[in-house]
Coordinates of C-alpha atoms and ligand atoms in Angstrom, one line a residue:
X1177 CA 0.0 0.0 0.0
X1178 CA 3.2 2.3 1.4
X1179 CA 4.7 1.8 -2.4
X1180 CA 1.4 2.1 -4.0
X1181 CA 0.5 5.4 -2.7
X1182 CA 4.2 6.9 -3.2
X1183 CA 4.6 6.1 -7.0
X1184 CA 1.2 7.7 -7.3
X1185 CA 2.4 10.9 -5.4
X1186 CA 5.5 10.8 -7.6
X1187 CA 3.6 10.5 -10.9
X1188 CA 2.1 13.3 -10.1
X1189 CA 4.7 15.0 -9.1
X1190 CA 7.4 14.4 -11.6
X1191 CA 7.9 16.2 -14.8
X1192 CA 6.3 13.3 -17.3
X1193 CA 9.2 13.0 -19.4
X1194 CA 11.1 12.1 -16.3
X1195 CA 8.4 9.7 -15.2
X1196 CA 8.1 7.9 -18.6
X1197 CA 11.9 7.6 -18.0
X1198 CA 11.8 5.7 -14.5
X1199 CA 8.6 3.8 -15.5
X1200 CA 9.7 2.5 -18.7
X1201 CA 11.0 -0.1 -20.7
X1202 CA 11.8 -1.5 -23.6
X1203 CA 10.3 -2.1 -26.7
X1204 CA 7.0 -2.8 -26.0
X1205 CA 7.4 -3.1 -22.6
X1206 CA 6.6 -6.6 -21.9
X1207 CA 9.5 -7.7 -20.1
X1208 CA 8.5 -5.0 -17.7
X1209 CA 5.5 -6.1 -17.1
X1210 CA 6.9 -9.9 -16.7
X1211 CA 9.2 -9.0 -14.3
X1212 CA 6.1 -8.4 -11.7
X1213 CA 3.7 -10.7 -12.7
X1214 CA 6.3 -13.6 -12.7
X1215 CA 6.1 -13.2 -8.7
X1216 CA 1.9 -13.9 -9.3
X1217 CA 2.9 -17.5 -10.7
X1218 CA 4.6 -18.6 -7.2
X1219 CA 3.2 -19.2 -3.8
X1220 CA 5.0 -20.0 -0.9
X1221 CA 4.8 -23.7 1.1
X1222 CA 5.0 -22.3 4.9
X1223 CA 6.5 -24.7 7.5
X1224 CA 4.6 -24.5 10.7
X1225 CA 5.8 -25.1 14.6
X1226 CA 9.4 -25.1 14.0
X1227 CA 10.0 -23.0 17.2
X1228 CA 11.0 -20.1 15.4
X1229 CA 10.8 -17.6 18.2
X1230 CA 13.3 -14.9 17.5
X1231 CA 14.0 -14.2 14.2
X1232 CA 17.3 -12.8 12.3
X1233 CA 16.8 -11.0 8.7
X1234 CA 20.8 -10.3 8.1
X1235 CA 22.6 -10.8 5.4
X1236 CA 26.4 -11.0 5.1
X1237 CA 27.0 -9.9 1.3
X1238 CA 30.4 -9.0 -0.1
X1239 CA 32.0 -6.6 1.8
X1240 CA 28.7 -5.6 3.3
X1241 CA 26.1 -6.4 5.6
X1242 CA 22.4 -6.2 5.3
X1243 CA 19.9 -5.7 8.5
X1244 CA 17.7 -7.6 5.7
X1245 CA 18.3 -9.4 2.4
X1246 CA 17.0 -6.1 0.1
X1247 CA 19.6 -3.8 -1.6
X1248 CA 19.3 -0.8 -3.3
X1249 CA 19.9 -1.5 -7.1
X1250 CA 21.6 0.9 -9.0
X1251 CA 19.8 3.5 -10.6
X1252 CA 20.5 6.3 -13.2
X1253 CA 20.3 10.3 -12.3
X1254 CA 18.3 10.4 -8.6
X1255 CA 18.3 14.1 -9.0
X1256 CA 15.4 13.9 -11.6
X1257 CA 13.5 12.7 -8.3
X1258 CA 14.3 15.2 -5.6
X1259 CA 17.2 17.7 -5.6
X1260 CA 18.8 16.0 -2.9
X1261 CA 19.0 13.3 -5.2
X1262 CA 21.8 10.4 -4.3
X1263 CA 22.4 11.7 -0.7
X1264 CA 19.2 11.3 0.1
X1265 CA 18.9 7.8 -1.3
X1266 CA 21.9 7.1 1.0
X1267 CA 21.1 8.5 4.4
X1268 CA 17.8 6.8 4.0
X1269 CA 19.3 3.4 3.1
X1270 CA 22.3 3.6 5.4
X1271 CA 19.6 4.4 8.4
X1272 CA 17.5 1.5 7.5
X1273 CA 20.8 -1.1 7.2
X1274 CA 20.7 -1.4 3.3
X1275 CA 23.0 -1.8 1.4
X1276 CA 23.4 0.8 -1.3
X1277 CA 24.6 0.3 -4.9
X1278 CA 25.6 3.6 -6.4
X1279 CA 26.7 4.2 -9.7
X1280 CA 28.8 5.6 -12.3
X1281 CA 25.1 7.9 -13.6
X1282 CA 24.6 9.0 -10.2
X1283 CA 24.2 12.9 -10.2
X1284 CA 25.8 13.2 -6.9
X1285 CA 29.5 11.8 -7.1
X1286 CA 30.5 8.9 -5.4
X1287 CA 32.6 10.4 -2.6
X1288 CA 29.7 12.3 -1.3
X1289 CA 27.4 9.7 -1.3
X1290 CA 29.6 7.9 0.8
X1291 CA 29.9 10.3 2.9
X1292 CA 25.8 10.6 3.6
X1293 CA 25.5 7.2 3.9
X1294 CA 28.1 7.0 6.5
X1295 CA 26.9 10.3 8.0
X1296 CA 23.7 8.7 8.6
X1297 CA 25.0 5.3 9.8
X1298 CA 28.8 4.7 10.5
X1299 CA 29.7 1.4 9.1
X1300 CA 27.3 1.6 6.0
X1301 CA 28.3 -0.2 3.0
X1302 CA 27.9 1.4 -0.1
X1303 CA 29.0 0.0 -3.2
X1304 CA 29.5 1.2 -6.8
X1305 CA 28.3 0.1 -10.0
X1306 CA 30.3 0.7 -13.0
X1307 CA 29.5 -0.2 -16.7
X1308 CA 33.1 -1.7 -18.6
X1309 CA 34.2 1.4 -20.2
X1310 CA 35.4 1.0 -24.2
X1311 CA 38.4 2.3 -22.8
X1312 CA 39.9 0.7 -19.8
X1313 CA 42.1 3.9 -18.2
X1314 CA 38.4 5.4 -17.6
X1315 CA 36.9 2.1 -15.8
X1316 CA 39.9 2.6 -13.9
X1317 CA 40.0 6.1 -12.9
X1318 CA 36.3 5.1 -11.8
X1319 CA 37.2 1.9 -9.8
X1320 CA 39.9 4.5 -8.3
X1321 CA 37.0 6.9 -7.4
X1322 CA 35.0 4.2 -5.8
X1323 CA 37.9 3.0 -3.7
X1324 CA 38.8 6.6 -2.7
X1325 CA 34.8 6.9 -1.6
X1326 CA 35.6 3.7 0.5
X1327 CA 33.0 1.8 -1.1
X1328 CA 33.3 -2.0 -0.3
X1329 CA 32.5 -3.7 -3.5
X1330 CA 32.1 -3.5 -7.0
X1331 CA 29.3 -4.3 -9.3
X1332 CA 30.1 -4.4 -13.4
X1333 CA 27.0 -4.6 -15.2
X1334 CA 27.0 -6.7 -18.3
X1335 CA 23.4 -6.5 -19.8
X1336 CA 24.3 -3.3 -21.8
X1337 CA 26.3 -4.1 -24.9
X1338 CA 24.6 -0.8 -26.3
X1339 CA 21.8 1.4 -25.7
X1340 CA 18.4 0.0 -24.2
X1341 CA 16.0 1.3 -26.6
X1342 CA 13.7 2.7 -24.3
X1343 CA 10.5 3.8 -26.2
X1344 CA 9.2 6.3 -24.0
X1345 CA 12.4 8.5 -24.2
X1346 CA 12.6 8.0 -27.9
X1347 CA 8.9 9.0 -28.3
X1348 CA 9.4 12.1 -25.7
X1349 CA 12.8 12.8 -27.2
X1350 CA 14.3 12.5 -24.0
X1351 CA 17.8 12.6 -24.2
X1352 CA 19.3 15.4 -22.1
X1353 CA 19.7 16.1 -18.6
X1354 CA 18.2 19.1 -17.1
X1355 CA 20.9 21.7 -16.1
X1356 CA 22.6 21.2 -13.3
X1357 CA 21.8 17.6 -13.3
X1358 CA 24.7 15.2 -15.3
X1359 CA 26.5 12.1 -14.3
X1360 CA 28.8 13.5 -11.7
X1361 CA 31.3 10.1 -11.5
X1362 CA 31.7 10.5 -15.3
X1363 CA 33.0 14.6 -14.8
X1364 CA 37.0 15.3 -15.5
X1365 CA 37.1 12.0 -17.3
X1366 CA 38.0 11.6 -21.3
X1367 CA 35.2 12.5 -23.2
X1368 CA 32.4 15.2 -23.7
X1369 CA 31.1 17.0 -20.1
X1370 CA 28.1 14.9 -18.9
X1371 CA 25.1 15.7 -19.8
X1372 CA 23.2 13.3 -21.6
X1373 CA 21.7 10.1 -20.8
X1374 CA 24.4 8.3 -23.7
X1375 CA 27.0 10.1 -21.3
X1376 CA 28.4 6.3 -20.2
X1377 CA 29.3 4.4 -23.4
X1378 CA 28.4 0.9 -24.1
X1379 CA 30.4 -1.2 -26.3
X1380 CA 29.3 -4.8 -27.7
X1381 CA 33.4 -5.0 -27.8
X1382 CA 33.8 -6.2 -24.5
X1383 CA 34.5 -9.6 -23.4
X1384 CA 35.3 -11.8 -20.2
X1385 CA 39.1 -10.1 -21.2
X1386 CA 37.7 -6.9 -20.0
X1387 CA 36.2 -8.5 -17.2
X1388 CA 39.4 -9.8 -15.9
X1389 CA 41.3 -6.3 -16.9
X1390 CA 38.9 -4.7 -14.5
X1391 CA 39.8 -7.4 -11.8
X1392 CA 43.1 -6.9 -11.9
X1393 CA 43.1 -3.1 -11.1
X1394 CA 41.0 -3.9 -8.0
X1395 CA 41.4 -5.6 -4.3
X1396 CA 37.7 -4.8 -4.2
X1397 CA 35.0 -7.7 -4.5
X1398 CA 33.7 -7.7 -7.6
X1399 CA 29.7 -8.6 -8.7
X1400 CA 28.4 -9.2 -12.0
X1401 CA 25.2 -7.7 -13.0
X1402 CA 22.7 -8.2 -16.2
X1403 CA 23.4 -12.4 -15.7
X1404 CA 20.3 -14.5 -17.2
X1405 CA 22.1 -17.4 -18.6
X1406 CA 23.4 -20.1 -16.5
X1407 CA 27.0 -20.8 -18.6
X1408 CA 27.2 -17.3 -18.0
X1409 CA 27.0 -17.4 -14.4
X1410 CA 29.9 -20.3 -14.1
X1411 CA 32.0 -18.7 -16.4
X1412 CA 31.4 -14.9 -13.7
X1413 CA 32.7 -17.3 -10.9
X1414 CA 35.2 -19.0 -13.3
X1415 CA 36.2 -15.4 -13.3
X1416 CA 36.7 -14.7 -10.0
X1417 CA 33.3 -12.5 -9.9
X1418 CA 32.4 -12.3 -5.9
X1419 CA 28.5 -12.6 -6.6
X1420 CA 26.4 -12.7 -9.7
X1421 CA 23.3 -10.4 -9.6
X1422 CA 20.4 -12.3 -12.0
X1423 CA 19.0 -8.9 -13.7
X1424 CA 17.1 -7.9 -16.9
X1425 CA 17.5 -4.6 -16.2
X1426 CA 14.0 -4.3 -15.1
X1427 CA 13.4 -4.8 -18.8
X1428 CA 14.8 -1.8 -20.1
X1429 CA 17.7 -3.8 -22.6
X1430 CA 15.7 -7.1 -24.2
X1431 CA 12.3 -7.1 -24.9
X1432 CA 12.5 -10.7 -25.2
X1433 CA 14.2 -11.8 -22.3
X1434 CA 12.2 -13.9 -19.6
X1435 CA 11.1 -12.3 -16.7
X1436 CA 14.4 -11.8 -14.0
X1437 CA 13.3 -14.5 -11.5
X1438 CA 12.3 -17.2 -13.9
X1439 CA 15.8 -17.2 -14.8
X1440 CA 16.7 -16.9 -11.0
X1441 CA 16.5 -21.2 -10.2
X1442 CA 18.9 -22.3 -13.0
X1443 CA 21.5 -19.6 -12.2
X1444 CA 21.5 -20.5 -8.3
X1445 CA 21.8 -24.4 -9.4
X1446 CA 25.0 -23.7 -11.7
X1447 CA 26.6 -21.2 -9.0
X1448 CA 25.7 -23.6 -6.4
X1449 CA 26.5 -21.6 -3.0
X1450 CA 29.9 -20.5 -4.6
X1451 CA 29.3 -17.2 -4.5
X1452 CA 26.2 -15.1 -3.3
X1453 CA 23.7 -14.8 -6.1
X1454 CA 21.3 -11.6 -6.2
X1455 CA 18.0 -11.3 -7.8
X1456 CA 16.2 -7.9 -9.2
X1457 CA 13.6 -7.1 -11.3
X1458 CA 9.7 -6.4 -10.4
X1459 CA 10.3 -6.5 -6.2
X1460 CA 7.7 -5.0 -5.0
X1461 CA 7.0 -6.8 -1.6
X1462 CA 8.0 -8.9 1.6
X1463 CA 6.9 -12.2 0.0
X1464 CA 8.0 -11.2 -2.8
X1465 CA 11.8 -10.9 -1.4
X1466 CA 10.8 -13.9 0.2
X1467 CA 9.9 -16.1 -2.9
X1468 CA 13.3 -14.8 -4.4
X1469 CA 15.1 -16.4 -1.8
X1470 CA 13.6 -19.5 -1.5
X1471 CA 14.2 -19.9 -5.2
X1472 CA 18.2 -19.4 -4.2
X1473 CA 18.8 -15.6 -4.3
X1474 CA 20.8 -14.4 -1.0
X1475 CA 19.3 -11.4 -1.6
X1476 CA 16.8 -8.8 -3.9
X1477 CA 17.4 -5.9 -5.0
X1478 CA 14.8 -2.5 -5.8
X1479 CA 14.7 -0.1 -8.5
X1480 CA 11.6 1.6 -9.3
X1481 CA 10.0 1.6 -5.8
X1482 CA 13.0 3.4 -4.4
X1483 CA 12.8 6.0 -6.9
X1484 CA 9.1 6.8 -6.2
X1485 CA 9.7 6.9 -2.9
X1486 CA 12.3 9.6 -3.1
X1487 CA 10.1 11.8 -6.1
X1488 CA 7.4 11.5 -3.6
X1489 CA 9.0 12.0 0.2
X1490 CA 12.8 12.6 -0.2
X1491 CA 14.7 10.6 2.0
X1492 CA 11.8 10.0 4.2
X1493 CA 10.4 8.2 1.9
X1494 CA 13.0 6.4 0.7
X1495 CA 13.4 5.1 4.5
X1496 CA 9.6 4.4 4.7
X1497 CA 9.7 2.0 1.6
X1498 CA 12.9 -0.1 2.5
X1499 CA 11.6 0.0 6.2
X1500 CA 8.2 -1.0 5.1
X1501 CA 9.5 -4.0 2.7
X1502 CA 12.0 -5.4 5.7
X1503 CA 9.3 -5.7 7.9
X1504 CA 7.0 -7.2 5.2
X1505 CA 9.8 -9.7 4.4
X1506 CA 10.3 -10.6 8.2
X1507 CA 6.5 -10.7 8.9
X1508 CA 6.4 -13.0 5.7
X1509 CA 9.3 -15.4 7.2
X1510 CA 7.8 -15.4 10.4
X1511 CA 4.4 -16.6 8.7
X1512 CA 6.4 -19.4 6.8
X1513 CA 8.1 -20.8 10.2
X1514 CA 11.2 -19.5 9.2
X1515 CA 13.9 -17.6 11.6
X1516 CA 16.9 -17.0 9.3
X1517 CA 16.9 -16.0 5.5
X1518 CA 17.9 -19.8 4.7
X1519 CA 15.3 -21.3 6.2
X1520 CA 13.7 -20.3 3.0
X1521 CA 14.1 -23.2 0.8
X1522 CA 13.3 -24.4 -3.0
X1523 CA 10.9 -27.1 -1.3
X1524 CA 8.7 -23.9 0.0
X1525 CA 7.9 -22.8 -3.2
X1526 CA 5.3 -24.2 -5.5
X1527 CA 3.1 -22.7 -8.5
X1528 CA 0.4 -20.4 -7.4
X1529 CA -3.3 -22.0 -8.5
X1530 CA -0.5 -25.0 -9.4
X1531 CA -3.2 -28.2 -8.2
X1532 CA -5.9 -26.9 -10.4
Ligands
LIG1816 C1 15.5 4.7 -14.1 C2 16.4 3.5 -14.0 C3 17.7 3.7 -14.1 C4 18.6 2.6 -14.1 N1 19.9 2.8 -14.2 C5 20.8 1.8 -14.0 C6 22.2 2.0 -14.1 O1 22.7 3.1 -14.2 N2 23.0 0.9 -14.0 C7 22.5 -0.4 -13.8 O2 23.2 -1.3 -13.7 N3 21.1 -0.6 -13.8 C8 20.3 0.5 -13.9 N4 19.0 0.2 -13.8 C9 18.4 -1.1 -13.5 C10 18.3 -1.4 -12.0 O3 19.6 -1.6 -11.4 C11 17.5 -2.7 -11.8 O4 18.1 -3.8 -12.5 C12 16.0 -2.6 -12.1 O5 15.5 -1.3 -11.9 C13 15.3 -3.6 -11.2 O6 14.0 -3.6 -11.5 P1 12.8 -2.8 -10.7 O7 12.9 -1.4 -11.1 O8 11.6 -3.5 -11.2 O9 13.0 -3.0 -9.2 C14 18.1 1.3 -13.9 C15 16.7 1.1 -13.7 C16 15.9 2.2 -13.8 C17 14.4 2.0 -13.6
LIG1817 C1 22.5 3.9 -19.2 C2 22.2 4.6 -18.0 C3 22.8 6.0 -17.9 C4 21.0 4.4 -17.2 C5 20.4 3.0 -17.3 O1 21.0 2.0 -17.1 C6 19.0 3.0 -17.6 O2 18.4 4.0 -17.8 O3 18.4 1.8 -17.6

C-alpha cells in the first residue's frame, strides 16, 4: 500500500518526461511487465511449529552487511527525483541497514554519497556500479574513485552491450539532462562533459578479457550484473566474480528476455553456493523478497519503488519504503516458520493456483 501510494504521489509530481523515464521499458514493454507478474505465478509452502521464536533478517554480502536481504539497485540520475538526489537515497538506506549500490550515472559523485550514507549510519556499505568502459584507463579512474569513496565492492554490469532502446524517451525525445543535473562520476574523465543520458558508453566489444582487466586493477569484491544465462553465471565465478546479480535490467535492454526470476533457479543451481547470487527485477514486496530467496537468491534488489519513494517524500520516503519492505519480508518469514533467511528453501515454493 506504502509503495502504492508513493509512485502515485510521484507521478504526479514528476515532470512526465522524467516519469516515462523511471517507469519504462523496452520495446513494447513486456519484459517489464513480466518482471512483476512472474512473482503472481509462485506461492510459498509455509513450514509451521518449528519453534521459530526470534528471528534474524541479516545478510552477510560481499563486503557488506544487510539488517535484511533487500539492496538498493543501481539506478541512473536520482536528482530527476528530488534535488537532494543520491544523498538522500543514502542517508535513508544507510539508516534503514541497506545496502546501497551507487553508480557511475549517479548525479551526486560517489565520494559524497559515501559520505551521507556514512553520516547517517557509521559502518554503511555502499558499493558502486560501473558499466566496462570501451576504454579501460576510464573504468579505472572510476574503480579509483570508488575506492577513494571507500565503497566496499564493485558491481560491473553486463546487460548493456549498447543502448536499451527505451521507447518512451525515444517517443518524448528524451535525451538530455536538465541543467545542473549530469553524471557527476563521469565529470574530468575523457570524453564530452556529462550531460546526456548516452553520457556512459556501451560497447558490444567487450569480453570476459575486460572483465578480468577490471579485476586486476581492483582488491575490491567484484559482482556481475545483467546475468540471465546459466554458462554465464559459471563462467562470472570461473572469473573470480564475488557474486552474480540475476538482472534484466528491469526490462529496459531485451524485450525478449524472460522475466528476471524465472531465470533466478537455473543460475542459483549452476553457482551452487559458490558465490552469493542476487536477484532484481519487479520487487515489490516482503513475499516477494521472500519467494526470491527460496528460489536461491541471498538477496533482492529494488529499482523503481526506491525511486518513487524519493520523487514522492525525499529521504523520508526512501526510508519508509525499504523500512516497510524489511518488515513485510520478516512478517512473511515469520508466517512461513522461518527464523533466518535460509530457512527459505526451494521445497517452500510451489506454482500459485499449481493443483488446479
Ligand atoms: C530509471 C532507472 C535507471 C537505471 N539505471 C541503471 C544503471 O545506471 N545501472 C544499472 O546497472 N542498472 C540500472 N537500472 C536497472 C536497475 O539496477 C535494476 O536492474 C532494475 O531497476 C530492477 O527492476 P525494478 O525497477 O523492477 O526493481 C536502472 C533502472 C531504472 C528504472
Ligand atoms: C545507461 C544509464 C545511464 C542508465 C540506465 O541504465 C537505464 O536508464 O536503464
Amino acid at each position: 500500500m506504502t509503495l502504492r501510494a508513493l509512485h502515485e504521489t510521484a507521478r504526479r509530481a514528476l515532470d512526465p518526461v522524467h516519469y516515462d523515464y523511471v517507469a519504462g521499458g523496452a520495446g513494447e514493454e513486456r519484459v517489464l511487465a513480466d518482471n512483476e507478474r512472474a512473482f503472481d505465478r509462485y506461492a510459498l509452502l509455509p513450514r509451521v511449529l518449528r519453534g521459530s521464536a526470534r528471528r534474524d533478517t541479516s545478510v552477510d554480502l560481499p563486503g557488506a552487511r544487510g539488517a535484511g536481504p533487500v539492496v538498493v539497485a543501481p539506478t541512473a540520475f536520482h536528482r530527476l527525483m528530488h534535488p537532494d538526489g543520491e544523498r538522500a537515497t543514502a542517508r535513508a538506506a544507510a539508516a534503514e541497514g541497506a545496502v546501497l549500490v551507487t553508480g557511475a550515472a549517479a548525479t551526486v559523485a560517489v565520494g559524497e554519497v559515501a559520505a551521507a550514507a556514512r553520516e547517517a549510519a557509521p559502518g554503511a556499505a555502499v558499493w558502486f556500479q560501473l558499466y566496462p568502459h570501451p576504454r579501460h584507463e576510464v573504468t579505472e579512474a572510476l574503480v579509483r574513485r570508488a575506492e577513494e569513496a571507500g565503497c566496499t565492492a564493485l558491481v560491473v554490469t553486463v546487460d548493456s552491450p549498447v543502448f536499451g532502446r527505451h521507447t518512451r524517451d525515444l517517443r518524448n525525445g528524451f535525451t538530455d539532462l536538465p541543467p545542473g543535473c549530469a553524471a557527476e562520476n563521469m565529470r574530468d574523465l575523457p570524453g564530452a562533459p556529462p550531460g546526456a543520458l548516452t553520457d556512459i558508453p556501451m560497447s558490444p566489444a567487450l569480453s570476459w578479457r575486460d572483465f578480468d582487466a577490471l579485476l586486476g586493477t581492483t582488491s575490491l569484491p567484484v559482482l556481475v550484473k545483467g546475468v540471465l544465462h546459466p554458462a554465464d553465471a559459471l563462467l562470472a565465478v570461473e572469473h573470480g566474480a564475488a557474486g552474480i546479480v540475476v538482472s534484466n535490467h528491469g526490462g529496459r535492454q531485451c524485450d525478449t528476455v524472460p522475466a528476471a526470476l524465472d531465470c533466478l533457479p537455473a543460475v542459483a543451481e549452476a553457482v551452487a553456493g559458490r558465490v552469493p547470487v542476487l536477484l532484481d527485477g519487479g520487487v515489490r514486496r516482503g513475499g516477494d523478497v521472500a519467494v526470491a530467496l527460496a528460489l536461491g537468491a541471498a538477496a533482492a534488489g529494488v529499482g523503481r519503488p526506491v525511486l518513487w519513494a524519493l520523487a514522492a517524500e525525499g529521504e523520508a520516503g526512501v526510508r519508509r519504503v525499504l523500512a516497510e519492505l524489511r518488515d513485510d519480508y520478516d512478517h512473511t518469514l515469520a508466517l512461513c516458520g522461518g527464523a533466518r533467511n535460509a530457512d527459505l528453501t526451494r521445497d517452500m515454493v510451489v506454482p500459485r493456483g499449481g493443483t488446479r
